[in-house]
PDB file of C-alpha atoms in Angstrom:
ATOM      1  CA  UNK J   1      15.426 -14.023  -6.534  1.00 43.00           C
ATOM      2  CA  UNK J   2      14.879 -13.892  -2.772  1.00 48.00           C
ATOM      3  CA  UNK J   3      16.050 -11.688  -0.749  1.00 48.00           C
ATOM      4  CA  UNK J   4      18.941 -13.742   1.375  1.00 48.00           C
ATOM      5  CA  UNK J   5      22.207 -11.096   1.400  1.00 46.00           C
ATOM      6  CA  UNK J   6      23.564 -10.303   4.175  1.00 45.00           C
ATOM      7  CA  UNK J   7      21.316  -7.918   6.131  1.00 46.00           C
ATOM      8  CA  UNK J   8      23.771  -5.398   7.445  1.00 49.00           C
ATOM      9  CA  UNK J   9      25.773  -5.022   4.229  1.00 66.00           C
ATOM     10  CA  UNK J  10      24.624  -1.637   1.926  1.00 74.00           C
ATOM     11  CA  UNK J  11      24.559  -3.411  -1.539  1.00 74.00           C
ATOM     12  CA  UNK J  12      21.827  -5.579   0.091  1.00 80.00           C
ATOM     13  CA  UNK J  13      19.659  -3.062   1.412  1.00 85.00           C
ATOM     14  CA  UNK J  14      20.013  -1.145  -2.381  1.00 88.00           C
ATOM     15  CA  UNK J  15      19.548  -4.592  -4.022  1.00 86.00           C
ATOM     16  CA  UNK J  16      16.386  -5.317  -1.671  1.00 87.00           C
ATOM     17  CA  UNK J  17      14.632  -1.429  -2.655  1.00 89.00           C
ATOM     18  CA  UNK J  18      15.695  -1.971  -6.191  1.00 90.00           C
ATOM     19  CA  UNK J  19      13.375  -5.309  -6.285  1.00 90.00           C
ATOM     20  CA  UNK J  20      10.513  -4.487  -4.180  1.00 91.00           C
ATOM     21  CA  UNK J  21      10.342  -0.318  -5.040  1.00 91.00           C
ATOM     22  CA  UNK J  22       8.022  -1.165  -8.032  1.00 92.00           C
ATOM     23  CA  UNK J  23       6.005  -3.120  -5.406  1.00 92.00           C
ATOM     24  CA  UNK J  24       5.942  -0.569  -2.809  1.00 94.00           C
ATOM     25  CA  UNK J  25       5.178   2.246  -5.150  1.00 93.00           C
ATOM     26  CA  UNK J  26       1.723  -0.168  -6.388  1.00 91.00           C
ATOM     27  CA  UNK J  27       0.994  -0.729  -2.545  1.00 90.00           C
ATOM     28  CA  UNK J  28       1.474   3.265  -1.728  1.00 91.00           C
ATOM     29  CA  UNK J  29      -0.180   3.914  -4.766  1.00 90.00           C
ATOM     30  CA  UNK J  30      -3.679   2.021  -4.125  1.00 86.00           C
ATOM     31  CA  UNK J  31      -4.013   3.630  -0.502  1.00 84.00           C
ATOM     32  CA  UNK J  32      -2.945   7.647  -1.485  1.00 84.00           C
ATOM     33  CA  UNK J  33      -4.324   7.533  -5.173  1.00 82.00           C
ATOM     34  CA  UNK J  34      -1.802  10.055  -6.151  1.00 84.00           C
ATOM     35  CA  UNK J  35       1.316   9.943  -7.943  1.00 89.00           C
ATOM     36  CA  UNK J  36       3.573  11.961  -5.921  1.00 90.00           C
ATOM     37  CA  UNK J  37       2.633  11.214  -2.887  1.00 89.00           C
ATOM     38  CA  UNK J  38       3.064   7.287  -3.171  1.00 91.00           C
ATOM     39  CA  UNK J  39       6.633   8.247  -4.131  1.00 93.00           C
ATOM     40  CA  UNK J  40       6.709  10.605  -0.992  1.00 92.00           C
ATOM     41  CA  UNK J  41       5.820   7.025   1.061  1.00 92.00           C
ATOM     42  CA  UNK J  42       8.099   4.973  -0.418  1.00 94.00           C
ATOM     43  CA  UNK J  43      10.726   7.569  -0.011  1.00 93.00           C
ATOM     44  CA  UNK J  44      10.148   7.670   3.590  1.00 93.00           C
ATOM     45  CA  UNK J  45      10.077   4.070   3.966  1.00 93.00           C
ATOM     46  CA  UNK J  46      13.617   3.583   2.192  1.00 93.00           C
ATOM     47  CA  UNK J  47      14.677   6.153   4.612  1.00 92.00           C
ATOM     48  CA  UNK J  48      12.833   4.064   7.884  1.00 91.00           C
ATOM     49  CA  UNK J  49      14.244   0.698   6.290  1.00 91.00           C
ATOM     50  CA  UNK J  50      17.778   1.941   6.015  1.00 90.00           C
ATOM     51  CA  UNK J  51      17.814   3.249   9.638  1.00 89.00           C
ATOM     52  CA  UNK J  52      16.396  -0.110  10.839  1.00 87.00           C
ATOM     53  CA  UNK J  53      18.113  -2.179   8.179  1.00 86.00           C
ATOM     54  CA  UNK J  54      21.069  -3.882  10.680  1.00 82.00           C
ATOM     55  CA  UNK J  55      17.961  -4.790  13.218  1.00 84.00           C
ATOM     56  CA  UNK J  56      16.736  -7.397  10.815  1.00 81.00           C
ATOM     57  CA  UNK J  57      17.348 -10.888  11.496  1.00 79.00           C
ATOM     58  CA  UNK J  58      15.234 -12.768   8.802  1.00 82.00           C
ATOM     59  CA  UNK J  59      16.618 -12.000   5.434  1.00 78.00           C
ATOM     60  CA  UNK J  60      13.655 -14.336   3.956  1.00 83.00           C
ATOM     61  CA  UNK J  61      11.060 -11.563   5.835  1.00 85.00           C
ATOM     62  CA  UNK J  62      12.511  -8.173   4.335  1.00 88.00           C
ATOM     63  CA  UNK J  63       9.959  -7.806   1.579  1.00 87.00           C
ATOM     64  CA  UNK J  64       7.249  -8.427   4.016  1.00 88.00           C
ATOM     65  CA  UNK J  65       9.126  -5.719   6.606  1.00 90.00           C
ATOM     66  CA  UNK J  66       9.453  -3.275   3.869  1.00 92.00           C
ATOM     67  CA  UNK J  67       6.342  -3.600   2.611  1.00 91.00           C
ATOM     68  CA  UNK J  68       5.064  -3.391   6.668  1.00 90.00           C
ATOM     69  CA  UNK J  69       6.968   0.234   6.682  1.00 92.00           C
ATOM     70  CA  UNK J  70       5.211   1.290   3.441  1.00 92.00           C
ATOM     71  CA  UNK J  71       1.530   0.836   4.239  1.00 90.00           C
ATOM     72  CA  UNK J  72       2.281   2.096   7.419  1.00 88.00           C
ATOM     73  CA  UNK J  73       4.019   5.383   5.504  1.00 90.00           C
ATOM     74  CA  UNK J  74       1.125   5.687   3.490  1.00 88.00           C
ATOM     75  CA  UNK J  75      -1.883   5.350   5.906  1.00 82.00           C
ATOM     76  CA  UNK J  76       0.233   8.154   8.441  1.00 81.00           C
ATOM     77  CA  UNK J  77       0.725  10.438   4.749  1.00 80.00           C
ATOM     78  CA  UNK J  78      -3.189   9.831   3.999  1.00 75.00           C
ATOM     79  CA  UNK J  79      -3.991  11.397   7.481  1.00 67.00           C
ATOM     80  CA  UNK J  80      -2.119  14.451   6.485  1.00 63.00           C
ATOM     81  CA  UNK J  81      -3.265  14.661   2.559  1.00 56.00           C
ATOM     82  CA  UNK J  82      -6.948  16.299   2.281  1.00 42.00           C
ATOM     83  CA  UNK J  83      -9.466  14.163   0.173  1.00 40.00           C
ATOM     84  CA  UNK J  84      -9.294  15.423  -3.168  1.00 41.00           C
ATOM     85  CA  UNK J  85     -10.884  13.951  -6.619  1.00 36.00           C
ATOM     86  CA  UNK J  86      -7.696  12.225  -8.530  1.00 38.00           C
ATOM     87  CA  UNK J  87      -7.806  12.448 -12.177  1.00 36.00           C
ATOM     88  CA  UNK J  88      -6.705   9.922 -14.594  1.00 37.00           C
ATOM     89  CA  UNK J  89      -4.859  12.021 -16.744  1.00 38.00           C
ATOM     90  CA  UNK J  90      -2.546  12.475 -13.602  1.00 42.00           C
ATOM     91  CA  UNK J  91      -1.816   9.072 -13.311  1.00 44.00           C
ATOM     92  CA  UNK J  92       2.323   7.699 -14.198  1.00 46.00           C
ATOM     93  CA  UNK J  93       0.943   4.890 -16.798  1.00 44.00           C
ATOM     94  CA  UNK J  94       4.482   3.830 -16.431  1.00 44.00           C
ATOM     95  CA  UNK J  95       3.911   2.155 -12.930  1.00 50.00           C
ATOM     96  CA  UNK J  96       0.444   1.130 -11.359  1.00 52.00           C
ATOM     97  CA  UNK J  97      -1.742   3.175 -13.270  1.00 49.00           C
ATOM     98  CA  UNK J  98      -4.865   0.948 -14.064  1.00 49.00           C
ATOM     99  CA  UNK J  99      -5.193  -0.249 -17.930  1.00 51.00           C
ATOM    100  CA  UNK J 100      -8.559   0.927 -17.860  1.00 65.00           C
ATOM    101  CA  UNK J 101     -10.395   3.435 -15.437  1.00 71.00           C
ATOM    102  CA  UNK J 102     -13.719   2.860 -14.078  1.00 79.00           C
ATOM    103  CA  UNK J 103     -14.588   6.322 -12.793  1.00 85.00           C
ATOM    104  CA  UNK J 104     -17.689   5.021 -10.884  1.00 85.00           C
ATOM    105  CA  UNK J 105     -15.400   2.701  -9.046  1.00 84.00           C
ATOM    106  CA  UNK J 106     -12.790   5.183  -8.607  1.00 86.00           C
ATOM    107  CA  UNK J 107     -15.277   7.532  -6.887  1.00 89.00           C
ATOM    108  CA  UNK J 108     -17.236   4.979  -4.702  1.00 89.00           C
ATOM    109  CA  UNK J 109     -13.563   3.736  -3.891  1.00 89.00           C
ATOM    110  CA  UNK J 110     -12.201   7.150  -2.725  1.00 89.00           C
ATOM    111  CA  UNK J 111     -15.126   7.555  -0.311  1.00 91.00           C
ATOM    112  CA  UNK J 112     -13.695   4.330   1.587  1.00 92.00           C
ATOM    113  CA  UNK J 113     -12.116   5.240   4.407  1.00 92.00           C
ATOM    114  CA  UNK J 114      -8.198   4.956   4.792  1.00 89.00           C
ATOM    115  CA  UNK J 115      -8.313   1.722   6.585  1.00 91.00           C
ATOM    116  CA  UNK J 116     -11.283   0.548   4.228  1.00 93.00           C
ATOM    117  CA  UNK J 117      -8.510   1.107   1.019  1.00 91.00           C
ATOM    118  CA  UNK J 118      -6.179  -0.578   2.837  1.00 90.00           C
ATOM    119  CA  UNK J 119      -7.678  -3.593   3.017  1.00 92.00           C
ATOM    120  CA  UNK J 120      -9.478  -3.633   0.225  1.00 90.00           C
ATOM    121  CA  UNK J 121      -5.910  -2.538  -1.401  1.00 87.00           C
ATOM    122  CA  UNK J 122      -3.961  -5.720  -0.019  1.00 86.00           C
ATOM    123  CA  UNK J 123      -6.578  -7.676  -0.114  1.00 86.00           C
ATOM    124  CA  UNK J 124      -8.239  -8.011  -3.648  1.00 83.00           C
ATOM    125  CA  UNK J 125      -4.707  -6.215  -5.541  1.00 80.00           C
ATOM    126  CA  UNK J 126      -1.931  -7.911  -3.665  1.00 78.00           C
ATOM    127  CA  UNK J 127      -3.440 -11.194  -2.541  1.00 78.00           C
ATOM    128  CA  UNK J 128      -3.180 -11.215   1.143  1.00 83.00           C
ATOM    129  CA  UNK J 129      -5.309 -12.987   3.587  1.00 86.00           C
ATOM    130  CA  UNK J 130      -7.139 -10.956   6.253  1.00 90.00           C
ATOM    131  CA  UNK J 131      -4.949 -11.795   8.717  1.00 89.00           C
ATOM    132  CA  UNK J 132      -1.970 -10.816   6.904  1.00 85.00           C
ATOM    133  CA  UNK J 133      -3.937  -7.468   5.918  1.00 88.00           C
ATOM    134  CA  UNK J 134      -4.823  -7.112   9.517  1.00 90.00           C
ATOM    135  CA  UNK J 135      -0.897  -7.496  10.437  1.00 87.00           C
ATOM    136  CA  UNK J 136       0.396  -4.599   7.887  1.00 86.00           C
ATOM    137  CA  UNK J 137      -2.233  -1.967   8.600  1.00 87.00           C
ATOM    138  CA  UNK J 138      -1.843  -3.109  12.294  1.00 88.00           C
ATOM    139  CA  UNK J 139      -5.034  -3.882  13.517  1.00 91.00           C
ATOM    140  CA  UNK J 140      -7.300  -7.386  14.766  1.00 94.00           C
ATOM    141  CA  UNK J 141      -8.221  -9.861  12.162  1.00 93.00           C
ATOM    142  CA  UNK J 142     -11.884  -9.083  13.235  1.00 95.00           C
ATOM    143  CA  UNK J 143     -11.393  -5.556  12.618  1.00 95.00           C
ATOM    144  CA  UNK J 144      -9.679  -5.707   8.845  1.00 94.00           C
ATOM    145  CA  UNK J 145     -12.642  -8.110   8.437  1.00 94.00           C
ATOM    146  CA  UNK J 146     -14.894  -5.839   9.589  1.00 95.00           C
ATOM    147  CA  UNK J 147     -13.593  -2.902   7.279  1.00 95.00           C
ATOM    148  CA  UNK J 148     -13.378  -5.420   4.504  1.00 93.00           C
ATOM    149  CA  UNK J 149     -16.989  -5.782   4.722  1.00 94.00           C
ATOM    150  CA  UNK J 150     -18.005  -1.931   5.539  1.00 95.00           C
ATOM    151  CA  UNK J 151     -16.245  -1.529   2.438  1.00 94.00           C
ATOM    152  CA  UNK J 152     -17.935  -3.513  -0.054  1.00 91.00           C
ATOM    153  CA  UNK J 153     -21.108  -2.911   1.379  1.00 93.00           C
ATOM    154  CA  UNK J 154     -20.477   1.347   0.429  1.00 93.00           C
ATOM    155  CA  UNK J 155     -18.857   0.058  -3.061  1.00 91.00           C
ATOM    156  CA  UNK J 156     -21.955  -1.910  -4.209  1.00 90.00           C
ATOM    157  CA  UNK J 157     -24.225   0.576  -2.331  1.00 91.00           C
ATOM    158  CA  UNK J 158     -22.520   3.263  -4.708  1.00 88.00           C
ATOM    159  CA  UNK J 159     -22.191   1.318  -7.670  1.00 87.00           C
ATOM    160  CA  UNK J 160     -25.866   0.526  -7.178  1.00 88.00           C
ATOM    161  CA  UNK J 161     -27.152   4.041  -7.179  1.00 81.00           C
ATOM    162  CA  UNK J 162     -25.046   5.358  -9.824  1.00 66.00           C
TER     163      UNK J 162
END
């Protein structure tokens, strides 16, 4: 079902976080790497959204908009949060907890940097293209490229050594 109610009407901003919340949770999720406060981002984005809700004039972009507000959310929360070693047993299995942890990869993918996650994130989880990447962490195709590639270079220079 896309998202094509009327913008400025409440039951279709509710109906619009009650589809893509599971999605914005996964997309908070993969750039804090903590339970809590991917909920804290997508809280804060609901709250953005609503305030900003009547301003939208594409009903067919609101799940790209919403998701915009999230990653956005999330990289300004990761700023604040202070790097910290996530364990698994921490993790809600209920939403985007990985099936099975790879604690090498886990490790070597904390060390990224914030912008490195992101893409990485969007990317290789969710399927975007660079330039779409580039667009939701707002930043130059060449640059999500660039931390695309900084990023897998670390990973398999990790993964390598360990």
């Amino acid at each position: 079902m896309a998202l094509t109610e009327p913008i400025s009407d409440a039951d279709g901003f509710e109906s619009a976080i009650r589809m893509e919340s599971g999605r914005l949770f996964a997309v908070a999720y993969s750039i804090l790497r903590d339970v809590q406060e991917a909920e804290d981002a997508v809280q804060e984005t609901m709250e953005l959204a609503w305030r900003s809700w009547s301003t939208l004039r594409d009903p067919l972009k609101r799940a790209a908009w919403l998701r915009q507000i999230c990653v956005r959310r999330a990289l300004r929360l990761r700023r604040r949060v202070l790097p910290r070693l996530w364990l698994a047993d921490r993790l809600d299995t209920d939403r985007a907890a990985p099936l099975q942890s790879d604690p090498d990869l886990d490790r070597s993918y904390r060390r990224l940097t914030r912008q490195q996650r992101a893409v990485i994130a969007l990317h290789y989880e969710y399927g975007y293209t660079i330039d779409e990447c580039a667009h939701l962490i707002g930043c130059a195709p060449g640059t999500a490229r660039s931390h695309l590639a900084r990023a897998l270079t670390t990973m398999r220079k990790d993964l390598q050594n360990e």
